Short mmCIF file of C-alpha atoms and ligand atoms in Angstrom, two decimals:
data_model
loop_
_atom_site.label_atom_id
_atom_site.label_comp_id
_atom_site.label_asym_id
_atom_site.label_seq_id
_atom_site.Cartn_x
_atom_site.Cartn_y
_atom_site.Cartn_z
CA MET A 51 25.04 60.82 -88.08
CA ASP A 52 21.99 63.05 -88.34
CA GLU A 53 19.94 64.44 -85.48
CA LEU A 54 16.53 65.84 -84.58
CA ARG A 55 17.28 68.47 -81.96
CA PHE A 56 14.89 70.11 -79.50
CA PRO A 57 14.91 73.75 -78.37
CA ASP A 58 17.43 74.69 -75.69
CA GLY A 59 15.98 74.26 -72.21
CA PHE A 60 13.44 71.67 -73.35
CA LEU A 61 12.52 69.54 -70.30
CA TRP A 62 12.71 65.75 -70.42
CA GLY A 63 11.20 63.86 -67.56
CA THR A 64 8.57 61.47 -66.29
CA ALA A 65 5.16 61.67 -64.59
CA SER A 66 3.43 59.85 -61.73
CA SER A 67 0.55 60.31 -59.29
CA SER A 68 0.34 59.92 -55.52
CA HIS A 69 -1.98 56.95 -55.23
CA GLN A 70 -0.20 55.02 -57.95
CA VAL A 71 3.23 55.24 -56.34
CA GLU A 72 3.09 56.22 -52.67
CA GLY A 73 1.63 53.12 -51.02
CA ASN A 74 -0.72 52.78 -48.08
CA ASN A 75 -3.00 55.62 -49.08
CA THR A 76 -5.67 54.17 -46.84
CA ASN A 77 -7.76 57.31 -46.42
CA ASN A 78 -9.06 57.82 -49.97
CA GLN A 79 -11.92 56.41 -52.03
CA TRP A 80 -9.69 54.31 -54.26
CA TRP A 81 -8.25 52.38 -51.35
CA ALA A 82 -11.78 51.64 -50.15
CA PHE A 83 -12.80 50.59 -53.67
CA GLU A 84 -9.84 48.22 -54.00
CA GLN A 85 -10.98 46.31 -50.91
CA GLN A 86 -14.26 45.32 -52.62
CA ALA A 87 -14.44 42.03 -54.52
CA ASN A 88 -14.15 42.23 -58.33
CA SER A 89 -13.28 45.89 -58.45
CA ILE A 90 -9.73 45.53 -59.80
CA TRP A 91 -8.40 43.13 -62.41
CA HIS A 92 -7.09 39.94 -60.77
CA GLY A 93 -8.17 41.34 -57.38
CA ASP A 94 -5.02 43.49 -57.26
CA ARG A 95 -4.60 46.29 -54.72
CA SER A 96 -2.33 49.31 -54.61
CA GLY A 97 -0.83 48.13 -51.27
CA LEU A 98 2.69 49.43 -50.90
CA ALA A 99 2.64 50.61 -54.55
CA CYS A 100 6.21 51.81 -55.32
CA ASP A 101 6.77 52.64 -51.65
CA TRP A 102 7.33 56.31 -52.41
CA TRP A 103 5.87 57.55 -49.18
CA ARG A 104 8.88 56.07 -47.43
CA HIS A 105 11.46 55.76 -50.18
CA ALA A 106 10.72 57.90 -53.24
CA GLU A 107 14.38 58.88 -53.15
CA VAL A 108 15.32 55.45 -54.53
CA ASP A 109 13.63 56.41 -57.80
CA PHE A 110 14.84 60.02 -57.62
CA ASP A 111 18.41 58.68 -57.54
CA LEU A 112 17.73 56.60 -60.64
CA MET A 113 16.18 59.60 -62.43
CA GLN A 114 19.30 61.59 -61.64
CA GLN A 115 21.57 58.82 -62.89
CA LEU A 116 19.61 58.78 -66.14
CA GLY A 117 20.05 62.53 -66.53
CA LEU A 118 16.33 63.40 -66.36
CA ALA A 119 15.61 67.06 -65.69
CA ALA A 120 11.95 67.04 -64.66
CA HIS A 121 9.35 65.04 -62.80
CA ARG A 122 5.61 65.50 -62.49
CA MET A 123 4.09 64.16 -59.25
CA SER A 124 0.84 64.75 -57.38
CA LEU A 125 -0.19 65.59 -53.84
CA GLU A 126 -2.55 63.28 -52.00
CA TRP A 127 -5.39 65.40 -50.65
CA SER A 128 -6.37 62.69 -48.15
CA ARG A 129 -2.92 62.86 -46.54
CA ILE A 130 -2.76 66.64 -46.41
CA GLU A 131 -6.32 67.13 -45.11
CA PRO A 132 -7.26 63.82 -43.45
CA GLU A 133 -10.38 65.38 -41.90
CA PRO A 134 -12.30 68.41 -43.09
CA GLY A 135 -10.36 71.51 -42.08
CA ARG A 136 -7.61 69.59 -40.25
CA PHE A 137 -4.30 69.76 -42.04
CA ASP A 138 -1.48 67.33 -41.38
CA HIS A 139 1.86 69.11 -41.08
CA ALA A 140 3.83 65.87 -41.05
CA ALA A 141 2.37 64.93 -44.44
CA LEU A 142 3.26 68.37 -45.76
CA ASP A 143 6.79 67.93 -44.44
CA ARG A 144 7.15 64.67 -46.34
CA TYR A 145 6.09 66.43 -49.55
CA ARG A 146 8.60 69.19 -48.78
CA GLU A 147 11.25 66.53 -48.42
CA MET A 148 10.31 64.95 -51.75
CA LEU A 149 10.28 68.26 -53.65
CA ASP A 150 13.55 69.24 -52.07
CA GLY A 151 14.94 65.81 -52.95
CA LEU A 152 14.07 66.35 -56.60
CA LEU A 153 15.55 69.84 -56.67
CA ARG A 154 18.78 68.71 -55.01
CA ARG A 155 19.17 66.15 -57.79
CA GLY A 156 18.68 68.79 -60.47
CA ILE A 157 15.14 67.60 -61.27
CA ARG A 158 12.47 70.27 -61.67
CA PRO A 159 9.12 69.36 -60.12
CA MET A 160 5.67 69.91 -61.57
CA VAL A 161 2.87 69.17 -59.11
CA THR A 162 -0.77 68.11 -59.65
CA PHE A 163 -3.37 68.81 -56.94
CA HIS A 164 -6.03 66.34 -58.03
CA HIS A 165 -5.24 63.08 -59.78
CA PHE A 166 -8.38 60.93 -59.40
CA THR A 167 -8.31 60.45 -55.60
CA ASN A 168 -10.44 62.10 -52.90
CA PRO A 169 -10.32 61.96 -49.12
CA LEU A 170 -12.94 59.58 -47.76
CA TRP A 171 -14.62 62.41 -45.83
CA LEU A 172 -15.15 64.31 -49.08
CA GLU A 173 -16.48 61.26 -50.85
CA ARG A 174 -18.93 60.59 -48.01
CA ALA A 175 -20.13 64.18 -48.21
CA GLY A 176 -21.07 63.72 -51.88
CA GLY A 177 -17.63 64.35 -53.41
CA TRP A 178 -17.51 66.17 -56.72
CA GLU A 179 -21.26 66.00 -57.22
CA ARG A 180 -21.79 68.69 -54.58
CA PRO A 181 -21.12 72.37 -55.33
CA GLU A 182 -19.30 72.76 -51.96
CA VAL A 183 -16.41 70.81 -53.42
CA VAL A 184 -15.18 73.93 -55.20
CA ALA A 185 -14.49 75.83 -51.96
CA ARG A 186 -13.16 72.69 -50.28
CA PHE A 187 -10.69 72.07 -53.08
CA GLN A 188 -9.67 75.71 -53.02
CA ASN A 189 -9.02 75.48 -49.29
CA TYR A 190 -6.76 72.46 -49.69
CA VAL A 191 -4.90 74.08 -52.57
CA ARG A 192 -4.40 77.27 -50.51
CA TYR A 193 -2.90 75.37 -47.61
CA ALA A 194 -0.60 73.36 -49.88
CA ILE A 195 0.60 76.31 -51.90
CA GLN A 196 1.28 78.40 -48.79
CA ASN A 197 3.57 75.65 -47.57
CA LEU A 198 5.22 74.50 -50.80
CA SER A 199 5.59 77.51 -53.05
CA ASP A 200 9.28 77.95 -52.20
CA LEU A 201 9.96 74.52 -53.72
CA CYS A 202 7.85 74.49 -56.87
CA ASN A 203 6.34 77.00 -59.26
CA THR A 204 4.66 74.79 -61.88
CA TRP A 205 1.25 73.41 -60.95
CA LEU A 206 -1.56 71.42 -62.50
CA THR A 207 -4.92 71.91 -60.83
CA VAL A 208 -6.58 68.70 -62.06
CA ASN A 209 -5.66 65.68 -64.11
CA GLU A 210 -7.84 64.37 -66.96
CA PRO A 211 -11.19 65.65 -65.68
CA LEU A 212 -13.10 63.97 -68.49
CA VAL A 213 -11.53 60.57 -67.82
CA TYR A 214 -12.39 60.89 -64.13
CA VAL A 215 -16.00 61.74 -64.99
CA ALA A 216 -16.41 59.14 -67.74
CA GLN A 217 -14.99 56.26 -65.72
CA GLY A 218 -16.87 57.11 -62.52
CA TRP A 219 -20.24 58.37 -63.77
CA VAL A 220 -20.71 57.21 -67.37
CA ARG A 221 -19.03 53.80 -67.66
CA GLY A 222 -19.34 53.29 -63.92
CA ILE A 223 -16.16 51.24 -63.58
CA TRP A 224 -14.34 53.53 -61.13
CA PRO A 225 -15.69 54.80 -57.84
CA PRO A 226 -18.41 55.91 -57.28
CA GLN A 227 -19.54 53.47 -60.05
CA LYS A 228 -22.56 55.42 -61.24
CA HIS A 229 -24.35 55.61 -64.56
CA SER A 230 -25.83 59.06 -64.68
CA LEU A 231 -25.37 61.56 -67.45
CA LEU A 232 -26.81 64.35 -65.32
CA ALA A 233 -24.48 63.68 -62.40
CA SER A 234 -21.54 63.40 -64.79
CA LEU A 235 -22.23 66.90 -66.13
CA ARG A 236 -22.47 68.25 -62.58
CA VAL A 237 -19.12 66.72 -61.66
CA PHE A 238 -17.48 68.02 -64.83
CA ARG A 239 -18.82 71.52 -64.16
CA HIS A 240 -17.59 71.46 -60.56
CA MET A 241 -14.14 70.39 -61.69
CA LEU A 242 -14.01 73.25 -64.14
CA LEU A 243 -15.07 75.77 -61.49
CA ALA A 244 -12.60 74.23 -59.03
CA HIS A 245 -9.86 74.70 -61.60
CA GLY A 246 -10.73 78.41 -61.91
CA ALA A 247 -10.91 78.90 -58.14
CA ALA A 248 -7.61 77.08 -57.60
CA TYR A 249 -5.96 79.08 -60.37
CA GLN A 250 -6.87 82.34 -58.59
CA THR A 251 -5.75 81.03 -55.21
CA ILE A 252 -2.38 79.84 -56.48
CA HIS A 253 -1.68 83.19 -58.10
CA ALA A 254 -2.75 85.12 -55.00
CA CYS A 255 -0.10 83.21 -53.01
CA GLN A 256 2.55 82.90 -55.72
CA PRO A 257 2.20 85.60 -58.36
CA ASP A 258 4.82 84.15 -60.72
CA ALA A 259 3.37 80.61 -60.63
CA GLN A 260 2.88 78.70 -63.87
CA VAL A 261 -0.49 77.00 -63.67
CA GLY A 262 -2.26 74.66 -66.04
CA TYR A 263 -4.21 71.39 -66.09
CA ALA A 264 -3.63 68.04 -67.77
CA MET A 265 -6.15 67.13 -70.47
CA ALA A 266 -6.40 63.65 -71.89
CA VAL A 267 -6.78 64.24 -75.59
CA ARG A 268 -7.75 61.36 -77.78
CA VAL A 269 -8.03 62.05 -81.44
CA PHE A 270 -11.64 61.14 -82.21
CA THR A 271 -11.51 60.23 -85.88
CA PRO A 272 -14.59 59.54 -88.02
CA SER A 273 -14.57 55.91 -88.98
CA ASN A 274 -15.67 56.79 -92.49
CA PRO A 275 -14.53 60.32 -93.33
CA ASP A 276 -17.15 60.47 -96.10
CA SER A 277 -20.00 59.78 -93.69
CA LEU A 278 -21.68 62.91 -92.36
CA LEU A 279 -23.02 60.98 -89.38
CA ASP A 280 -19.62 59.56 -88.40
CA ARG A 281 -18.14 63.03 -88.70
CA TYR A 282 -20.91 64.42 -86.50
CA ALA A 283 -20.40 61.69 -83.86
CA ALA A 284 -16.62 62.22 -83.73
CA GLY A 285 -17.11 66.00 -83.64
CA LEU A 286 -19.54 65.76 -80.72
CA LYS A 287 -17.02 63.75 -78.70
CA ARG A 288 -14.30 66.27 -79.40
CA TYR A 289 -16.58 69.14 -78.48
CA LEU A 290 -17.56 67.59 -75.15
CA GLY A 291 -14.21 66.02 -74.41
CA GLU A 292 -11.89 68.88 -75.23
CA HIS A 293 -13.39 72.00 -76.67
CA VAL A 294 -15.79 72.88 -73.83
CA TRP A 295 -13.07 72.77 -71.20
CA LEU A 296 -10.20 74.25 -73.21
CA THR A 297 -12.08 77.25 -74.52
CA SER A 298 -13.67 78.12 -71.17
CA THR A 299 -10.20 78.50 -69.64
CA ILE A 300 -9.38 81.01 -72.36
CA ASP A 301 -12.51 83.18 -72.61
CA GLY A 302 -14.21 82.38 -69.28
CA ARG A 303 -17.50 81.22 -70.86
CA VAL A 304 -19.02 78.05 -69.41
CA ARG A 305 -20.44 76.46 -72.52
CA PRO A 306 -23.32 74.00 -72.89
CA PRO A 307 -23.82 71.39 -71.61
CA LEU A 308 -21.81 72.56 -68.58
CA GLY A 309 -23.44 75.97 -68.46
CA LEU A 310 -25.46 78.49 -70.40
CA ASN A 311 -22.48 80.35 -71.81
CA GLU A 312 -22.30 82.38 -68.63
CA TYR A 313 -19.13 84.34 -67.98
CA ASN A 314 -17.01 83.29 -65.02
CA HIS A 315 -14.12 85.64 -64.29
CA THR A 316 -12.09 83.00 -62.40
CA LEU A 317 -11.89 80.95 -65.58
CA ARG A 318 -10.90 83.65 -67.99
CA ASP A 319 -7.28 83.21 -69.08
CA SER A 320 -6.85 80.69 -66.28
CA ALA A 321 -3.84 78.77 -67.60
CA GLU A 322 -0.27 79.79 -68.31
CA PHE A 323 0.10 76.56 -70.24
CA ILE A 324 -1.89 73.53 -71.31
CA GLY A 325 -0.87 70.01 -70.35
CA ILE A 326 -1.57 67.32 -72.94
CA ASN A 327 -1.83 63.64 -72.06
CA TYR A 328 -1.78 61.68 -75.29
CA TYR A 329 -1.98 57.91 -75.69
CA THR A 330 -3.97 56.99 -78.77
CA ARG A 331 -6.74 57.86 -81.20
CA ASP A 332 -10.29 56.49 -81.40
CA LEU A 333 -12.23 55.66 -84.52
CA VAL A 334 -15.85 56.73 -84.07
CA ARG A 335 -18.88 55.51 -86.00
CA PHE A 336 -22.39 56.86 -85.61
CA ARG A 337 -24.86 54.92 -83.46
CA ALA A 338 -28.37 56.11 -82.63
CA ASN A 339 -27.63 55.68 -78.93
CA PRO A 340 -27.54 58.75 -76.66
CA ALA A 341 -25.74 56.72 -73.95
CA GLN A 342 -22.77 56.45 -76.34
CA LEU A 343 -23.13 60.13 -77.25
CA PHE A 344 -24.25 58.90 -80.67
CA GLY A 345 -20.84 57.49 -81.44
CA GLU A 346 -19.32 54.06 -80.90
CA GLU A 347 -15.56 53.84 -80.52
CA HIS A 348 -13.96 50.97 -82.35
CA TYR A 349 -10.60 49.69 -83.49
CA LEU A 350 -9.11 48.32 -86.66
CA PRO A 351 -8.69 44.55 -86.68
CA ASP A 352 -5.27 44.91 -88.28
CA GLY A 353 -4.09 47.85 -86.13
CA GLU A 354 -1.10 47.62 -83.81
CA TYR A 355 -1.93 47.66 -80.11
CA SER A 356 -0.02 47.87 -76.87
CA ASP A 357 -0.44 45.35 -74.03
CA SER A 358 -3.66 47.12 -73.07
CA GLY A 359 -5.57 45.28 -75.80
CA TRP A 360 -5.77 42.34 -73.39
CA ARG A 361 -8.63 43.97 -71.52
CA GLY A 362 -10.50 45.64 -74.30
CA VAL A 363 -9.01 49.00 -73.32
CA TYR A 364 -7.36 49.44 -76.65
CA SER A 365 -4.43 51.71 -77.20
CA GLU A 366 -3.58 51.85 -80.86
CA TYR A 367 -0.21 52.86 -82.24
CA ALA A 368 -1.13 56.28 -83.64
CA PRO A 369 1.84 58.64 -83.37
CA GLN A 370 0.54 60.97 -86.10
CA GLY A 371 -2.43 61.78 -83.83
CA PHE A 372 0.08 63.21 -81.37
CA TYR A 373 1.28 65.69 -83.99
CA GLN A 374 -2.29 66.56 -84.92
CA ILE A 375 -3.35 67.23 -81.36
CA ILE A 376 -0.31 69.35 -80.52
CA ARG A 377 -0.94 71.48 -83.61
CA GLU A 378 -4.61 71.90 -82.73
CA VAL A 379 -4.02 72.84 -79.10
CA SER A 380 -1.26 75.25 -80.21
CA ALA A 381 -3.91 77.28 -81.98
CA LEU A 382 -5.18 78.37 -78.55
CA GLY A 383 -1.97 80.37 -78.20
CA LYS A 384 -0.69 78.85 -74.95
CA PRO A 385 2.59 77.05 -74.34
CA ILE A 386 2.22 73.29 -74.05
CA TYR A 387 3.74 70.63 -71.85
CA ILE A 388 3.26 67.00 -72.74
CA THR A 389 2.25 65.95 -69.25
CA GLU A 390 1.83 62.25 -70.18
CA ASN A 391 2.59 59.94 -73.06
CA GLY A 392 3.49 56.28 -72.92
CA LEU A 393 2.21 52.74 -73.24
CA PRO A 394 1.86 49.55 -71.26
CA ASP A 395 4.54 47.17 -72.48
CA ARG A 396 5.82 44.67 -69.95
CA ASP A 397 8.44 43.18 -72.30
CA ASP A 398 9.60 46.53 -73.61
CA ASP A 399 9.46 45.16 -77.13
CA GLN A 400 7.24 48.00 -78.44
CA ARG A 401 8.17 50.91 -76.19
CA PRO A 402 11.44 52.01 -77.88
CA ARG A 403 9.78 52.32 -81.29
CA TRP A 404 6.55 53.88 -79.98
CA LEU A 405 8.48 56.36 -77.90
CA LEU A 406 10.76 57.39 -80.76
CA ALA A 407 7.84 57.69 -83.18
CA HIS A 408 5.91 59.93 -80.78
CA ILE A 409 8.90 62.11 -80.01
CA HIS A 410 9.45 62.48 -83.75
CA GLN A 411 5.85 63.71 -84.19
CA MET A 412 6.34 66.18 -81.34
CA HIS A 413 9.49 67.40 -83.09
CA ARG A 414 7.51 67.92 -86.30
CA ALA A 415 4.93 70.00 -84.44
CA ILE A 416 7.63 72.12 -82.79
CA ALA A 417 9.35 72.62 -86.16
CA GLU A 418 6.07 73.98 -87.48
CA GLY A 419 5.80 76.50 -84.66
CA SER A 420 4.18 74.76 -81.68
CA ASP A 421 5.54 76.03 -78.38
CA VAL A 422 6.10 72.73 -76.55
CA ARG A 423 8.27 73.20 -73.46
CA GLY A 424 8.70 69.70 -72.12
CA TYR A 425 7.85 66.01 -72.36
CA TYR A 426 6.93 63.91 -69.30
CA HIS A 427 6.87 60.21 -70.09
CA TRP A 428 4.22 58.11 -68.31
CA THR A 429 5.82 56.68 -66.28
CA PHE A 430 9.11 56.19 -64.46
CA THR A 431 8.47 53.04 -62.37
CA ASP A 432 5.71 50.51 -63.09
CA ASN A 433 2.88 51.54 -60.81
CA PHE A 434 -0.69 50.78 -59.76
CA GLU A 435 -2.76 51.20 -62.93
CA TRP A 436 -6.21 51.83 -61.42
CA SER A 437 -8.76 49.19 -62.56
CA GLU A 438 -6.00 47.27 -64.33
CA GLY A 439 -4.03 47.02 -61.08
CA TRP A 440 -0.54 45.63 -61.63
CA GLY A 441 -1.50 44.04 -64.95
CA LEU A 442 -0.40 46.91 -67.16
CA ARG A 443 3.21 48.01 -66.96
CA PHE A 444 3.89 51.55 -68.15
CA GLY A 445 7.33 52.01 -66.55
CA LEU A 446 10.71 52.78 -68.02
CA VAL A 447 11.76 50.90 -64.89
CA GLU A 448 10.38 47.47 -64.14
CA LEU A 449 9.14 47.00 -60.59
CA ASN A 450 8.84 43.75 -58.72
CA SER A 451 5.98 44.76 -56.46
CA GLU A 452 6.69 41.89 -54.05
CA THR A 453 10.32 42.76 -53.39
CA GLN A 454 10.37 46.41 -54.53
CA GLU A 455 13.37 45.57 -56.73
CA ARG A 456 13.87 47.74 -59.77
CA GLN A 457 15.33 46.88 -63.15
CA LEU A 458 15.92 49.43 -65.89
CA ARG A 459 14.23 48.49 -69.15
CA PRO A 460 16.14 49.17 -72.40
CA SER A 461 13.78 52.13 -72.98
CA ALA A 462 15.10 53.77 -69.82
CA HIS A 463 18.59 53.85 -71.34
CA MET A 464 17.23 55.11 -74.62
CA PHE A 465 15.20 57.86 -72.95
CA SER A 466 18.24 58.83 -70.91
CA GLU A 467 20.24 59.31 -74.10
CA ILE A 468 17.47 61.43 -75.63
CA ALA A 469 17.36 63.61 -72.51
CA ARG A 470 21.12 64.02 -72.35
CA CYS A 471 21.46 64.90 -76.05
CA ASN A 472 18.22 66.91 -76.14
CA GLY A 473 17.38 65.12 -79.35
CA ILE A 474 17.23 61.92 -81.32
CA SER A 475 20.21 60.82 -83.38
CA SER A 476 20.11 58.47 -86.33
CA ASP A 477 22.54 56.22 -84.44
CA LEU A 478 20.06 55.94 -81.59
CA VAL A 479 17.23 55.10 -83.93
CA GLY A 480 19.44 52.58 -85.74
CA GLN A 481 20.18 50.93 -82.40
CA TYR A 482 16.66 50.84 -80.87
CA ALA A 483 14.18 50.98 -83.76
CA PRO A 484 15.89 50.62 -87.16
CA ALA A 485 12.50 50.26 -88.87
CA LEU A 486 11.92 53.95 -88.17
CA LEU A 487 15.09 55.18 -89.90
CA PRO A 488 13.43 55.82 -93.28
CA ILE A 489 10.67 57.83 -91.57
CA LEU A 490 12.80 59.86 -89.18
CA PHE A 491 15.89 60.25 -91.38
CA PRO A 492 14.81 59.79 -94.99
CA ALA A 493 17.92 61.52 -96.36
CA ILE A 494 20.26 59.00 -94.78
CA THR A 495 18.33 55.96 -95.87
CA ALA A 496 18.06 57.38 -99.38
CA GLY A 497 21.88 57.39 -99.39
CA GLY A 498 22.12 61.16 -98.89
CA PRO A 499 24.81 62.95 -96.91
CA GLU A 500 25.03 62.28 -93.16
O1 IFM B 1544 -2.03 55.72 -65.20
C1 IFM B 1544 -2.80 56.62 -65.90
C2 IFM B 1544 -2.73 58.00 -65.27
O2 IFM B 1544 -3.10 57.98 -63.93
C3 IFM B 1544 -3.63 58.96 -66.01
N1 IFM B 1544 -3.38 58.93 -67.43
C4 IFM B 1544 -3.30 57.65 -68.09
C5 IFM B 1544 -2.34 56.75 -67.35
C6 IFM B 1544 -2.22 55.40 -68.07
O3 IFM B 1544 -3.46 54.78 -68.18
#
């Protein structure tokens, strides 16, 4: 048997977000959106979600049984601050109970402050389009950190800011369903400034905190690498989607189009680590259309896709992009956590192979010097997948949302074995995805020594 081992202390866990798992989050903009006709696929609603607000411990027990060492969750702003300036201690106590519940099971928490949802009062006051949001967010973060810092020291200020902006203000398919490039830039800028302000606040309350953010990084690849225009279109998307944000949190410069290169001291060196959410790559071909940022994303007819292809939200099997992105982000000189990676696969007939192939690429990047500290699979239990409702199933654990019954998918057992062994063995690959053996263990398949 051969093995790909990970560094000692490497964290294996899963990730989730409040609205997707807690249930009955009635006081945020997503809940309101779900009540409108035709907003969610099949008319689904988050409803009781995975019932975590009452019974998260059911899943925490399963995580412990599977030997997982880490979990990333988020706080629901609308529960903690249901009205402007009024904080709910009972809600805070429930989060204390959850964090304590994880710790008592040997599971290290990582906590996100903003994962797509806003209190209704904030939304009604103009939400992230208004500059006041920066101080409001900072206020909420201060209150939360003052009350939770004894239970957690690893924080993410915001999750996937670009996805939030693109879905809500460019494509207009998430609340507030707008199509405005100008407003989208304002929102993106406010999120960046809110990150900087929150970073400073967290450190003022908890000097040894580890703070980062979770960036969705898609590898924008020129459709035709020989075409200058395709290369330009892909490059523009990478610049806007990744570079502008990442570099400003290193050198403190707010670059165009979010700013005029002005220096902002709250942003300078404002991350102890960078969180990467990786799902797929996008092929980009040039189009003379500013609304598409001069690039159209498209997919290969003969590519392999996860269940998401059903809705035109394609997720292509592209594990080598994972390696590429980890290597690129490493160049910024910060440690990395993989804060999300996964796929929708109700039958679990693709997940074992996809998961192993991605973990292999992460191993390659680490072997070449990338400082990756942990991997958080998206997600533990099937949960409410935003516009796709209950149609896309990302969980290692299958959820019957009517009865709340849980059933471990084969991938859950496989992931458990990876976490326990801190690596991937050739036996494991032979059992779950034999087609990968020649790629992961070429020496064995070539008849070499075990
Ligand atoms: O479910 C989402 C999550 O909230 C953010 N990142 C992508 C996941 C899968 O689409």
